[in-house]
Tab-separated table of C-alpha atoms in Angstrom:
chain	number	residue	atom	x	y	z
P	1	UNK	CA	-1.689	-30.779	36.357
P	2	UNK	CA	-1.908	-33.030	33.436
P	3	UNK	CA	-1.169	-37.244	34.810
P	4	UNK	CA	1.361	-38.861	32.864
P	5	UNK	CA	0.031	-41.330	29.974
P	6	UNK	CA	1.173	-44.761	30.143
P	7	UNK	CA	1.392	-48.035	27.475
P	8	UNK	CA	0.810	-51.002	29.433
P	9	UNK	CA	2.250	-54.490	27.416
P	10	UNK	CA	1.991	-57.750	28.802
P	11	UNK	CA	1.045	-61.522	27.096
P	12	UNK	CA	-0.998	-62.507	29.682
P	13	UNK	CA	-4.555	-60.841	29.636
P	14	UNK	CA	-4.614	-60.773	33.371
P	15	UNK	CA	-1.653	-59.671	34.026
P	16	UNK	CA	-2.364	-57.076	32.029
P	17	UNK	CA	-5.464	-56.088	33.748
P	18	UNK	CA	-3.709	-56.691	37.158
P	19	UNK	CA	-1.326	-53.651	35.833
P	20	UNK	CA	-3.895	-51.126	34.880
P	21	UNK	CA	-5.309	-51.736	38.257
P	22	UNK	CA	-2.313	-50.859	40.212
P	23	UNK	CA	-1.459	-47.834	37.680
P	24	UNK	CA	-4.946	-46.299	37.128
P	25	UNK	CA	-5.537	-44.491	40.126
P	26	UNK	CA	-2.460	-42.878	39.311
P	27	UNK	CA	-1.952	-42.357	35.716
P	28	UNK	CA	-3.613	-42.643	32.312
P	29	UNK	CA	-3.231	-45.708	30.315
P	30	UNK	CA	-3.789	-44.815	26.564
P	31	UNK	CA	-2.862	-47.981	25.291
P	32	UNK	CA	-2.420	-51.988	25.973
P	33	UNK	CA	-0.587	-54.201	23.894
P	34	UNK	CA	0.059	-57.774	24.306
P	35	UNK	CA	3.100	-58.184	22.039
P	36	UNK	CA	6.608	-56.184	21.419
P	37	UNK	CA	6.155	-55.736	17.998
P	38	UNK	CA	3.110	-53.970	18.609
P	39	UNK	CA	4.425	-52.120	21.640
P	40	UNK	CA	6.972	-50.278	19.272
P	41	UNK	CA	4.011	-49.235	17.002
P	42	UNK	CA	2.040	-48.002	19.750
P	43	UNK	CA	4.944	-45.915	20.975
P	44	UNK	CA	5.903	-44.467	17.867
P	45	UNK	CA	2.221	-43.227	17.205
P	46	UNK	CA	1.441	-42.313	20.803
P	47	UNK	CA	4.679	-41.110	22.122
P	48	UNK	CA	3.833	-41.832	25.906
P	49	UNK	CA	5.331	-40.765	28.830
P	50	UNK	CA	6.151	-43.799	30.467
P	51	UNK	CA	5.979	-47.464	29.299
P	52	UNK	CA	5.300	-50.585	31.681
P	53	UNK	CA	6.214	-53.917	29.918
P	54	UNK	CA	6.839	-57.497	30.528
P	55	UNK	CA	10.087	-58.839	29.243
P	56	UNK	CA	8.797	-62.339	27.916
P	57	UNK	CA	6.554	-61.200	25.305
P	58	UNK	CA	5.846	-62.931	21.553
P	59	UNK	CA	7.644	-61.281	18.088
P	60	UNK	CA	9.980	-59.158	20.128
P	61	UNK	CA	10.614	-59.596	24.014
P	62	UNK	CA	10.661	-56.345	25.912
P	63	UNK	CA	14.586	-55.590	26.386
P	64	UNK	CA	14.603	-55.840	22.213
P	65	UNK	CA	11.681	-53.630	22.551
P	66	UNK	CA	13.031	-51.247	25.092
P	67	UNK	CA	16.279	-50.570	22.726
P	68	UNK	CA	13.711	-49.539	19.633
P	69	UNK	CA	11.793	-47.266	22.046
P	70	UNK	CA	15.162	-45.309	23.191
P	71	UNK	CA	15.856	-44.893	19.196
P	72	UNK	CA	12.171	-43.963	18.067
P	73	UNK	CA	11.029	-42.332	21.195
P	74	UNK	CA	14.051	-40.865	23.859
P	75	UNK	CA	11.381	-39.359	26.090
P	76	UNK	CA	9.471	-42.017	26.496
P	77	UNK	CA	10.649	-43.860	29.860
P	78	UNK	CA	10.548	-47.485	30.536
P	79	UNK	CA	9.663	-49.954	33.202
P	80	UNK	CA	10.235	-53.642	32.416
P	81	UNK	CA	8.281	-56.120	34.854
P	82	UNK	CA	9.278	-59.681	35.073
P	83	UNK	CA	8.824	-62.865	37.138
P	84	UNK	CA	12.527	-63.858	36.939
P	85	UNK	CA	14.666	-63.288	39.457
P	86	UNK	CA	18.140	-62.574	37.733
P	87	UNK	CA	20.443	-59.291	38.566
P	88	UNK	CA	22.079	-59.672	34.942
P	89	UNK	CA	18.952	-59.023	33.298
P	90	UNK	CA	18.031	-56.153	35.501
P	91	UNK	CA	22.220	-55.056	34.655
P	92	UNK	CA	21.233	-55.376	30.514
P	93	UNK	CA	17.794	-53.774	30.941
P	94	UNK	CA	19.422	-50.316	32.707
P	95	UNK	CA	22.070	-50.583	30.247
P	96	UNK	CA	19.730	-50.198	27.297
P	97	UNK	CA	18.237	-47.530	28.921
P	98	UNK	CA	15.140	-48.657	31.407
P	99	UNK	CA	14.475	-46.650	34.224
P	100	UNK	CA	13.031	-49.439	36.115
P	101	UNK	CA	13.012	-53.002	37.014
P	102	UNK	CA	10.441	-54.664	38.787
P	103	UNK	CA	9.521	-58.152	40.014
P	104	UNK	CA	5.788	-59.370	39.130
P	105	UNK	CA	5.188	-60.259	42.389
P	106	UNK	CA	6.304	-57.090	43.790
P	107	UNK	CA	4.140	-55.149	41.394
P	108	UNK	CA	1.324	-54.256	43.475
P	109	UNK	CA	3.598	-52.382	45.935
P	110	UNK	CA	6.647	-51.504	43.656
P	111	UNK	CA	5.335	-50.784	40.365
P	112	UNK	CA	3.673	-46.905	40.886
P	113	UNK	CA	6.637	-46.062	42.522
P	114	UNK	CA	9.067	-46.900	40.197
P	115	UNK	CA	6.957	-44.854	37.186
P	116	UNK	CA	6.876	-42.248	39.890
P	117	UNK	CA	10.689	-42.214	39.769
P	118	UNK	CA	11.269	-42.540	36.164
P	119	UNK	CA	8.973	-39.421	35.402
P	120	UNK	CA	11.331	-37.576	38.023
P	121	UNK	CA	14.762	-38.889	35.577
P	122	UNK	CA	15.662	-41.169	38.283
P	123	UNK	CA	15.754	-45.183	38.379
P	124	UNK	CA	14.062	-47.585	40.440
P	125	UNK	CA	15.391	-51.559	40.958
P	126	UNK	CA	12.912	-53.682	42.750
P	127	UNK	CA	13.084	-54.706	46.394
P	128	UNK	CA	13.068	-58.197	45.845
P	129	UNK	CA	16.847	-58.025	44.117
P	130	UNK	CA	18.640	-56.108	46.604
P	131	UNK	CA	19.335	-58.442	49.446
P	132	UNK	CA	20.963	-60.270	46.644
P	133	UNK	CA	24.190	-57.565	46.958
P	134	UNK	CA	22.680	-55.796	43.478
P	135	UNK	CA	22.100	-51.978	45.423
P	136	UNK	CA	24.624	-51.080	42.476
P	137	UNK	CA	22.345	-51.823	39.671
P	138	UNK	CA	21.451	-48.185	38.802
P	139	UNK	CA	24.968	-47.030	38.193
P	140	UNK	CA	24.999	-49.426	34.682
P	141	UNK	CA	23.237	-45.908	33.550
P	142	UNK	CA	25.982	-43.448	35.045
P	143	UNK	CA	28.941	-42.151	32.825
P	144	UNK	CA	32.077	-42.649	33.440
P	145	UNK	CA	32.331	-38.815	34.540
P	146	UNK	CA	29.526	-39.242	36.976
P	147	UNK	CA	31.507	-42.678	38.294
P	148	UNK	CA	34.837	-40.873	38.489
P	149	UNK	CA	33.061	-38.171	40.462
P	150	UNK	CA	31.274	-40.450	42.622
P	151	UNK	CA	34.269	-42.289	43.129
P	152	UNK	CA	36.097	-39.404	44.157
P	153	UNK	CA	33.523	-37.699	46.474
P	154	UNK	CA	33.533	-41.338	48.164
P	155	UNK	CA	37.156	-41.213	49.124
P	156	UNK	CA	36.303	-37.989	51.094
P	157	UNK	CA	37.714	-35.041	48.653
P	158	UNK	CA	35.710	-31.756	48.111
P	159	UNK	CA	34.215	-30.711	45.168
P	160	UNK	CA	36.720	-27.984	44.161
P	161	UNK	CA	39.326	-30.844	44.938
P	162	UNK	CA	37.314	-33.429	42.671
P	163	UNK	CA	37.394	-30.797	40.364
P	164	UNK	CA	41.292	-29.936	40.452
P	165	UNK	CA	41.571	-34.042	40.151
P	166	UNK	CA	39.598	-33.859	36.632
P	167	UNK	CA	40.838	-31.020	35.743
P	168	UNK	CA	36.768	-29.032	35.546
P	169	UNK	CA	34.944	-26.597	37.747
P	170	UNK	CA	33.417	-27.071	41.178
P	171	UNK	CA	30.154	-26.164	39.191
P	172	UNK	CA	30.894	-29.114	37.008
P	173	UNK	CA	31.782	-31.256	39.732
P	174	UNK	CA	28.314	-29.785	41.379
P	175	UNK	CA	26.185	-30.845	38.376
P	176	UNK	CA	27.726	-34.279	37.799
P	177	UNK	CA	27.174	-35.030	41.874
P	178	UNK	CA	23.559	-34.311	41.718
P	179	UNK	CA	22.863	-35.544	38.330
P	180	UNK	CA	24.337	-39.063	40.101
P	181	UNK	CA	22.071	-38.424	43.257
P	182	UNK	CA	18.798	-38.140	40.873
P	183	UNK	CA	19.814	-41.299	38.389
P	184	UNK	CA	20.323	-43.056	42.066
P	185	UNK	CA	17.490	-41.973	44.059
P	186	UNK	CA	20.036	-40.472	46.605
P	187	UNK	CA	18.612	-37.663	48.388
P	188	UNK	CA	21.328	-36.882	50.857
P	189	UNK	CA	25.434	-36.540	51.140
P	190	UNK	CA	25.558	-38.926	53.492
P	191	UNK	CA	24.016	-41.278	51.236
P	192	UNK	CA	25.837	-40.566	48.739
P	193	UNK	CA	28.521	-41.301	50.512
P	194	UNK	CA	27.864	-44.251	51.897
P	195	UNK	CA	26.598	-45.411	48.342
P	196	UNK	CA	30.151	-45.098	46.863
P	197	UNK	CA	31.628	-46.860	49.968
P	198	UNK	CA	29.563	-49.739	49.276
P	199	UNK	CA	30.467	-50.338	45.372
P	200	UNK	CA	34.103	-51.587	43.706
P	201	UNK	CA	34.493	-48.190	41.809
P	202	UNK	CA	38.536	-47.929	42.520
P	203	UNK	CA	39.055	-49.109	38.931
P	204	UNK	CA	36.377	-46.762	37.693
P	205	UNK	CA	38.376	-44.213	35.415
């Protein structure tokens, strides 16, 4: 089995270095840029699997970048990396369509498994924002059918009855629940569950 190939783009020479060293064991790296101009071009010729890119970055910064890449290159998937420490961001970079976000100086531990996740469609937020109350982060990138499904699993109604509620099929209903538990990471019911407990989704419609 083929690995995946990777872009790596940072500013920083050793941060960039410090990447491939995490990611190498693990996947190919085909290419390393050091600005977001140049990261576009690289995509566009290379069409990679996955790309892992700083946000702060010279001629275009890497959330600019990452709304190119979705236009020139919809496979592609996207990490972003970043020192700061700000859910908003993190909120902006799902909702142009990264599949991760990941905190510098969680990268060592964080930063294979979030590629791992966005190869498998799903979406990975850091550790290091969590205890900050942002476990809702990944549903910027659900749809408003997957929310009004979610939202109605989490008040306890069955599929055929979310279905009756939306007026679709229990096969529908079926696909949109675990099309939400992949974007999420969700590998249980219960967790499910419990996930749509835990978010303000009433006014979700």
């Amino acid at each position: 089995m083929s690995r995946a190939r990777l872009v790596l783009a940072d500013d920083h020479g050793l941060m960039l270095e410090g990447l491939a060293v995490v990611l190498l064991p693990h996947f190919d790296i085909i290419a390393r840029v050091d600005d977001g101009l140049a990261l576009v071009e690289e995509v566009e010729r290379s069409k990679p699997d996955v790309v892992v890119s700083d946000i702060s970055m010279p001629q275009l910064d890497g959330l600019a970048a990452a709304g190119r890449i979705r236009r020139i290159s919809p496979e592609t998937k996207i990490v972003l990396v970043t020192m700061k420490h700000d859910p908003a961001m993190a909120r902006q970079a799902l909702q142009i369509g990264a599949s991760g976000y990941v905190l510098k100086t969680e990268a060592p531990r964080q930063l294979v498994v979030a590629v791992q996740k966005a190869l498998e469609g799903g979406t990975y937020i850091g550790p290091g924002l969590r205890p900050e109350g942002t476990e809702d982060l990944a549903a910027a990138k659900l749809t408003t059918r997957q929310l009004q499904v979610l939202r109605l699993l989490g008040q306890g109604l069955t599929m055929p009855e979310v279905g009756q509620k939306l007026n679709i099929s229990a096969r529908t209903v079926a696909f949109h629940k675990y099309r939400v538990m992949e974007v999420l990471g969700i590998e249980s019911n219960a967790a499910l569950i419990r996930y749509a407990h835990s978010m303000s989704l009433d006014d979700q419609e």
